[in-house]
Structure formats: structure tokens, C-alpha cells
GROMACS .gro file of C-alpha atoms in nm:
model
  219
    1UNK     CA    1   0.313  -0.360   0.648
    2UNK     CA    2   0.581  -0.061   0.603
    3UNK     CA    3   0.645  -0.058   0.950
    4UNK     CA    4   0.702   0.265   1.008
    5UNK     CA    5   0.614   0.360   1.365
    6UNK     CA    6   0.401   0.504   1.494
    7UNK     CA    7   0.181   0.426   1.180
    8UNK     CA    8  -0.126   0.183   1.270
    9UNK     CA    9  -0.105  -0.183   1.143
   10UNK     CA   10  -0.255  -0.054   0.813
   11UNK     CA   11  -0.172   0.307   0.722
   12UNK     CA   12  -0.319   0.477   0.442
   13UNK     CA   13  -0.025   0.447   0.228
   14UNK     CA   14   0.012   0.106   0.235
   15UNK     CA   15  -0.364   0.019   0.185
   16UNK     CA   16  -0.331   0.274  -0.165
   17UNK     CA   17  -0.082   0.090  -0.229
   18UNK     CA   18  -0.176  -0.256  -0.169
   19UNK     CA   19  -0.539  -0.215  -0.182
   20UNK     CA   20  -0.609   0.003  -0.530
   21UNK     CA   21  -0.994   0.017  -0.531
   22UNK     CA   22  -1.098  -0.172  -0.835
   23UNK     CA   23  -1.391  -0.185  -1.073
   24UNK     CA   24  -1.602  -0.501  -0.969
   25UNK     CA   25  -1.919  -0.707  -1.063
   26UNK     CA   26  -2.196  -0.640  -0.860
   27UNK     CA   27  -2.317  -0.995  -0.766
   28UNK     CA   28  -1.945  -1.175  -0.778
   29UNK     CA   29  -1.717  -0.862  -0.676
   30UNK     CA   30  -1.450  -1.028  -1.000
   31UNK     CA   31  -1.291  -0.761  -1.158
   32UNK     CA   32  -1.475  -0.563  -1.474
   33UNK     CA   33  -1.227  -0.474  -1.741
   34UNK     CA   34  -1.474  -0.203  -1.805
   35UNK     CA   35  -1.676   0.074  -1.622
   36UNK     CA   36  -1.975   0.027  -1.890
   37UNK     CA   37  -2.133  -0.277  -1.727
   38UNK     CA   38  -2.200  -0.346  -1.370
   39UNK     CA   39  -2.241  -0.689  -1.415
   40UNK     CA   40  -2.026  -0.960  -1.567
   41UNK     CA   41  -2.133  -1.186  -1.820
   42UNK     CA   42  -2.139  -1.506  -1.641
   43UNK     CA   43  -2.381  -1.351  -1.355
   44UNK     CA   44  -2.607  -1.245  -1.605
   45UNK     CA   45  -2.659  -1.562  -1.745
   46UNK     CA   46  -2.657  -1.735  -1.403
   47UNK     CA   47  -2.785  -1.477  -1.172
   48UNK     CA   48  -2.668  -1.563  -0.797
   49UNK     CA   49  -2.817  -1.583  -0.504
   50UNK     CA   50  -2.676  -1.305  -0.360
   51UNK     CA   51  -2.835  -0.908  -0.439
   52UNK     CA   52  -2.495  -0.759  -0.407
   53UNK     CA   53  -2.128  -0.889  -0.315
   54UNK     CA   54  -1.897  -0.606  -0.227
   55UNK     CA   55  -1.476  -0.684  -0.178
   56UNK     CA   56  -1.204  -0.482  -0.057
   57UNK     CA   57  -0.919  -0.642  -0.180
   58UNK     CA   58  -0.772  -0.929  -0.390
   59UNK     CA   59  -0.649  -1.187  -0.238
   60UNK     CA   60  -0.292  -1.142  -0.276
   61UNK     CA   61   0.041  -1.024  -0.105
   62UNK     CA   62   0.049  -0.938   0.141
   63UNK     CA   63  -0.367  -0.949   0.230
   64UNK     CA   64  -0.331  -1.345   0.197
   65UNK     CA   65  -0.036  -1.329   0.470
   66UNK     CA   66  -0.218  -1.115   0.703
   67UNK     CA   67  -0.550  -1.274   0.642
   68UNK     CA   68  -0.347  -1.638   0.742
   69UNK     CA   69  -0.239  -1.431   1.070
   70UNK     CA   70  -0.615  -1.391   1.128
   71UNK     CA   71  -0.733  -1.710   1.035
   72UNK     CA   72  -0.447  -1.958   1.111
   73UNK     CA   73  -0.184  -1.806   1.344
   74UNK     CA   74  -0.363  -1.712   1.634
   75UNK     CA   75  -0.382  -1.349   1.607
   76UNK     CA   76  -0.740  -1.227   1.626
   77UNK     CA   77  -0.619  -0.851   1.659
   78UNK     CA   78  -0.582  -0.885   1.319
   79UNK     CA   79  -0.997  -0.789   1.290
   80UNK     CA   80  -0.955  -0.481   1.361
   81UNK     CA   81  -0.748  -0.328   1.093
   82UNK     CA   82  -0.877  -0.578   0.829
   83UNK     CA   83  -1.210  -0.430   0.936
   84UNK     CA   84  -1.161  -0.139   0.862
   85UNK     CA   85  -1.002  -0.182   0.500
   86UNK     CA   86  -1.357  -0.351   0.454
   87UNK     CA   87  -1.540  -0.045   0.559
   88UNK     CA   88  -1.365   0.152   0.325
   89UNK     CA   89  -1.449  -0.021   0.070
   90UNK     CA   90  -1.745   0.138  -0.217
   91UNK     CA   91  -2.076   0.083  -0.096
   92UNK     CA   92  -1.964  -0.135   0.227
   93UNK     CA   93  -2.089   0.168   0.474
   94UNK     CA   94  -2.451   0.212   0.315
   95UNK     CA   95  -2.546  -0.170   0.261
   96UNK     CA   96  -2.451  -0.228   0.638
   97UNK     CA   97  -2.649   0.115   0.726
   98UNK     CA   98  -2.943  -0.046   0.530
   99UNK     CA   99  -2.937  -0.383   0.688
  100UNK     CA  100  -3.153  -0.545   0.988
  101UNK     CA  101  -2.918  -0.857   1.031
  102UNK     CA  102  -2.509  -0.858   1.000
  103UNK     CA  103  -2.451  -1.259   0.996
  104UNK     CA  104  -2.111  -1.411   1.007
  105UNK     CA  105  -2.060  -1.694   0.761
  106UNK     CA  106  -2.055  -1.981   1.066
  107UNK     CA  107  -1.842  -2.220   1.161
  108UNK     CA  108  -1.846  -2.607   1.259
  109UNK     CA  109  -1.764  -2.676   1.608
  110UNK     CA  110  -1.503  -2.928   1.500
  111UNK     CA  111  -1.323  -2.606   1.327
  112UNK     CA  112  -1.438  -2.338   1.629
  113UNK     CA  113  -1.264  -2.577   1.858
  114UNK     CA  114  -0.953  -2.602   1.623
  115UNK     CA  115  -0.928  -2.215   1.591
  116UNK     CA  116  -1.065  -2.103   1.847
  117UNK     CA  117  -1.296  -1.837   1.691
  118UNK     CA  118  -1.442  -1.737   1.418
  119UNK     CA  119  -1.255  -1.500   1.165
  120UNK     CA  120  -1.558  -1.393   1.012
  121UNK     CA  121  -1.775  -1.313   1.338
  122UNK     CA  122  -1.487  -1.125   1.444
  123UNK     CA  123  -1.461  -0.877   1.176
  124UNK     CA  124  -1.827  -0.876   1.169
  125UNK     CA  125  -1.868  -0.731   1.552
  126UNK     CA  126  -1.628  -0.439   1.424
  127UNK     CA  127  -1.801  -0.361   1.112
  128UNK     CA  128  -2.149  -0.377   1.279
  129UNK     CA  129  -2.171  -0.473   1.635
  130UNK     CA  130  -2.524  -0.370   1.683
  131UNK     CA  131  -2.648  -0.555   1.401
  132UNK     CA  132  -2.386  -0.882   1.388
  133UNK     CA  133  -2.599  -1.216   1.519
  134UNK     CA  134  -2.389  -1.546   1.522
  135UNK     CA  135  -2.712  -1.730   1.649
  136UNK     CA  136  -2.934  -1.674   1.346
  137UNK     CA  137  -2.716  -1.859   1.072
  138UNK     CA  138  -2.598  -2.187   1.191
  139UNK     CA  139  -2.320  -2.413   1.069
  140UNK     CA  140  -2.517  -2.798   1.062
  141UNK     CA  141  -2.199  -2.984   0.991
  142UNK     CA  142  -1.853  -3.056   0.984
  143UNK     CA  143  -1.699  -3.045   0.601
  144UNK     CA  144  -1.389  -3.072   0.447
  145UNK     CA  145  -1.192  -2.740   0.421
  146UNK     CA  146  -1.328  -2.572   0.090
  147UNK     CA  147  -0.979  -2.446  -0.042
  148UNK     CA  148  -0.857  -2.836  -0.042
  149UNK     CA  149  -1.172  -2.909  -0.285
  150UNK     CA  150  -1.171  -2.854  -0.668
  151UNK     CA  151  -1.441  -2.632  -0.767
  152UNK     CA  152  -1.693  -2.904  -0.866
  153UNK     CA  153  -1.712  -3.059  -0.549
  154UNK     CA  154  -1.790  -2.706  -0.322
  155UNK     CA  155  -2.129  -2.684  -0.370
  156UNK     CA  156  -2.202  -3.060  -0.302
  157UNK     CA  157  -1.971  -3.026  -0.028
  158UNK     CA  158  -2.180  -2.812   0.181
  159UNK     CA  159  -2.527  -2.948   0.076
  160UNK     CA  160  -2.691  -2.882   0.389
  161UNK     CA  161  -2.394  -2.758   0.627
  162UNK     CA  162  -2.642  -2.444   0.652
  163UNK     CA  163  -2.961  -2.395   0.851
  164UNK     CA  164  -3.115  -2.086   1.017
  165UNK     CA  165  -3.212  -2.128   1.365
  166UNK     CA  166  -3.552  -2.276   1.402
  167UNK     CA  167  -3.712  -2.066   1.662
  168UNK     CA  168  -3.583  -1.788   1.509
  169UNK     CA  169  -3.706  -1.769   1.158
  170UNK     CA  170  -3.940  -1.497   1.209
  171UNK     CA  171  -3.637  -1.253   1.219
  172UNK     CA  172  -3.547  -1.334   0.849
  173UNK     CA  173  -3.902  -1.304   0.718
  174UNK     CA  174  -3.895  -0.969   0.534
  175UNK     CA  175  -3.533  -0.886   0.623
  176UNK     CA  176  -3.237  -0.744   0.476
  177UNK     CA  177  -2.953  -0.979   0.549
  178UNK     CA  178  -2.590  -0.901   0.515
  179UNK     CA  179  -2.373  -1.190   0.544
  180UNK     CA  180  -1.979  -1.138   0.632
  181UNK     CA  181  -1.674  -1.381   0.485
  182UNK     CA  182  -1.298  -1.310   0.494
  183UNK     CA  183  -1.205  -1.482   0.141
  184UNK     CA  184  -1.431  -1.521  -0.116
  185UNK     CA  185  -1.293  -1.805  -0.375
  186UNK     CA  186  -1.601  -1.991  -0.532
  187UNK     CA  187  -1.850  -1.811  -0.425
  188UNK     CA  188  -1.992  -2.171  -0.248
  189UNK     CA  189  -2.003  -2.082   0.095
  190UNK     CA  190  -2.187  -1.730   0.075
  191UNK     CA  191  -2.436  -1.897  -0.225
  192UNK     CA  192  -2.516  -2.190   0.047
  193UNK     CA  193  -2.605  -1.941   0.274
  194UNK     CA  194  -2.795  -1.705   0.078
  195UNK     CA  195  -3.017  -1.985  -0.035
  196UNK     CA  196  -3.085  -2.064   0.281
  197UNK     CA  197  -3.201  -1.722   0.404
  198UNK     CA  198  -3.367  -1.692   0.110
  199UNK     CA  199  -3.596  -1.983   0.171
  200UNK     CA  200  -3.645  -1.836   0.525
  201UNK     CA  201  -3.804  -1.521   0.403
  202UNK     CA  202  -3.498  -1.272   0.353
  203UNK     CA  203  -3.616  -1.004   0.105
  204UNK     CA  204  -3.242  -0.865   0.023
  205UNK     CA  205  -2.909  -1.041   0.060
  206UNK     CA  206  -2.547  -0.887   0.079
  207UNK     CA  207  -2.175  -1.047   0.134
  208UNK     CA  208  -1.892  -0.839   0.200
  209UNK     CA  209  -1.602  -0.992   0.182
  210UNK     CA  210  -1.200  -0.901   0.269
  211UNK     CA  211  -1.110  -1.060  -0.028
  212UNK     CA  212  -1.172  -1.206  -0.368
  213UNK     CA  213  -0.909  -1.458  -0.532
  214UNK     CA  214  -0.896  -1.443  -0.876
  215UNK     CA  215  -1.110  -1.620  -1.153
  216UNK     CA  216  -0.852  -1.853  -1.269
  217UNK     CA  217  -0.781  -2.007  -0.881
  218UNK     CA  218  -1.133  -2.114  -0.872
  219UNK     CA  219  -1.063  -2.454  -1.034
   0.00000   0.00000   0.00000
């Protein structure tokens, strides 16, 4: 971002800078106004389906511009570097240590064969190549973009765009499940998921995310 050679794409001055490590909710990664709680009001009174959530950054300048490159402009190199903000990240190095399955949030093939690839599978393979499965979680359906819906109409939107592989179930039962995203707005996608895994057996289930947009831009 500073452009000053020969940094890398992201030095550690810029991602200080940029990327101040905040205080977050456990299960919705939203910022805590306080260090006293670990867990924000509105997930204690509606627990979600995830165990953890765990963010990097907000989703603001300039993360939003170079998560676009990634996700809309055609430059997967992008992964790498956005990777590795992730992994730096509080507790992003142990819950991927302590997992049996690293699953990319999947795509339809209507919007694989737009893009090209998958954003999330791609930082997924860098944070945990060993681990990352794109067969296990798969995408049932073509929906409308989620960012173009108001927030009432996510989780209806992708009733049922989830399902994990049939023949395959087996290696959920009992699991501990990580599941990887590049912006988390609603929380829709990743709570679709989870529920799904869930149902198939998973015993634990984490998101890490790039990013986290604010509260108030999840109307």
C-alpha cells in the first residue's frame, strides 16, 4: 500500500497501520467497546451457530480495495498477502492447528465460471493447505449476490444453497470444522453453513474471516 520497494505487498507498517488489532466478540468478531466481556449482547441472547468467529480487519480502506482486486479484478495473487494478515490475526494460528477440516465457504458454478475461482478457497490453501477440502462443503445453488440483498432477505436467500457432500458425511461426524470467508457482513453465509455441518455431525465450528463490515452496513 506505501509502496516503498522492496517492501512486500503488505509490510508491517502498513498492516499496524491499517490493520490495528481490535477487541472483538467471540461468536460475531463486531467490535467490543470493552475488554470485560467476550461476548456481545446480541450473541448472548441469540447464540450463533458458529463456536468462534475470528477477523483480521474491518472492512474498510484500503482492505475493501484490495479485497475487490481479489475478488473482482482478476488478481488472485492477492491470497497470498491477505493470507497472511489473517494468520496474524489473535487466535487464527491455534484454531487452524486444532482443526481436522479447513472448508472454503463455496461457490455456485454460475459465479466460479464468472470469476474464475474462488476467493475464499484460495486464501484457504495458504492458511492451511493440508487441511483445506473444497469437496466436503458444497454450494447447491445459484443465488443472488448477498451484498445486493437487505438484511432480511439473506438468510431466506440461501435456504438450502448449502449441502455437505453425501458420500462424504462420515468426515464431519465428530469433527472440528473451520470454515474460511473473505468478508463477513451478515453473518448469513457462514450461519448457513455452520448449520449445515452441524446437522452432519461437526462437534466444533470456526470462521475466520479477512474482514468484518461494520454493524450499521448490515441493513
Amino acid at each position: 500500500m506505501c509502496r516503498s520497494w522492496p517492501h512486500a505487498p503488505l509490510c508491517d507498517t502498513c498492516i499496524s497501520r491499517f490493520a490495528p488489532p481490535l477487541h472483538r466478540c467471540r461468536t460475531c468478531a463486531l467490535p467490543m467497546p470493552t475488554q470485560m466481556a467476550d461476548i456481545c449482547g446480541v450473541c448472548l441472547k441469540l447464540p450463533p451457530p458458529l463456536d468462534a468467529c475470528l477477523c483480521a480487519t474491518s472492512y474498510i480502506w484500503p482492505w475493501r480495495d484490495l479485497i475487490a482486486h481479489l475478488k473482482f479484478h482478476q488478481q488472485p495473487g492477492w491470497a497470498g498477502p491477505l493470507a497472511t494478515l489473517m494468520m496474524s490475526a489473535p487466535w487464527v494460528e491455534d484454531t487452524l492447528e486444532a482443526a481436522d477440516w479447513v472448508l472454503p465457504v463455496p461457490l455456485s458454478a454460475q459465479r466460479l465460471a464468472e470469476r474464475g475461482y474462488n476467493q475464499a478457497l484460495l486464501l484457504a490453501n495458504k492458511l492451511s493447505p493440508e487441511k483445506t477440502d473444497a469437496q466436503l462443503l458444497l454450494r447447491t445453488r445459484h443465488t443472488p449476490a448477498q451484498r445486493t440483498l437487505p438484511r432480511a432477505e439473506r438468510l431466506s436467500n440461501l435456504h438450502g444453497a448449502f449441502a455437505v457432500e453425501p458420500l462424504r458425511v462420515h468426515d464431519i461426524r465428530g469433527k472440528r470444522v473451520v470454515l474460511i470467508d473473505d468478508v463477513m457482513t451478515s453473518g448469513a453465509s457462514l450461519h448457513t453453513a455452520a448449520r449445515v455441518l452441524r446437522q452432519a455431525g461437526a462437534t466444533h465450528i470456526s470462521a475466520i474471516v479477512l474482514a468484518r463490515t461494520a454493524a450499521d452496513s448490515e441493513g
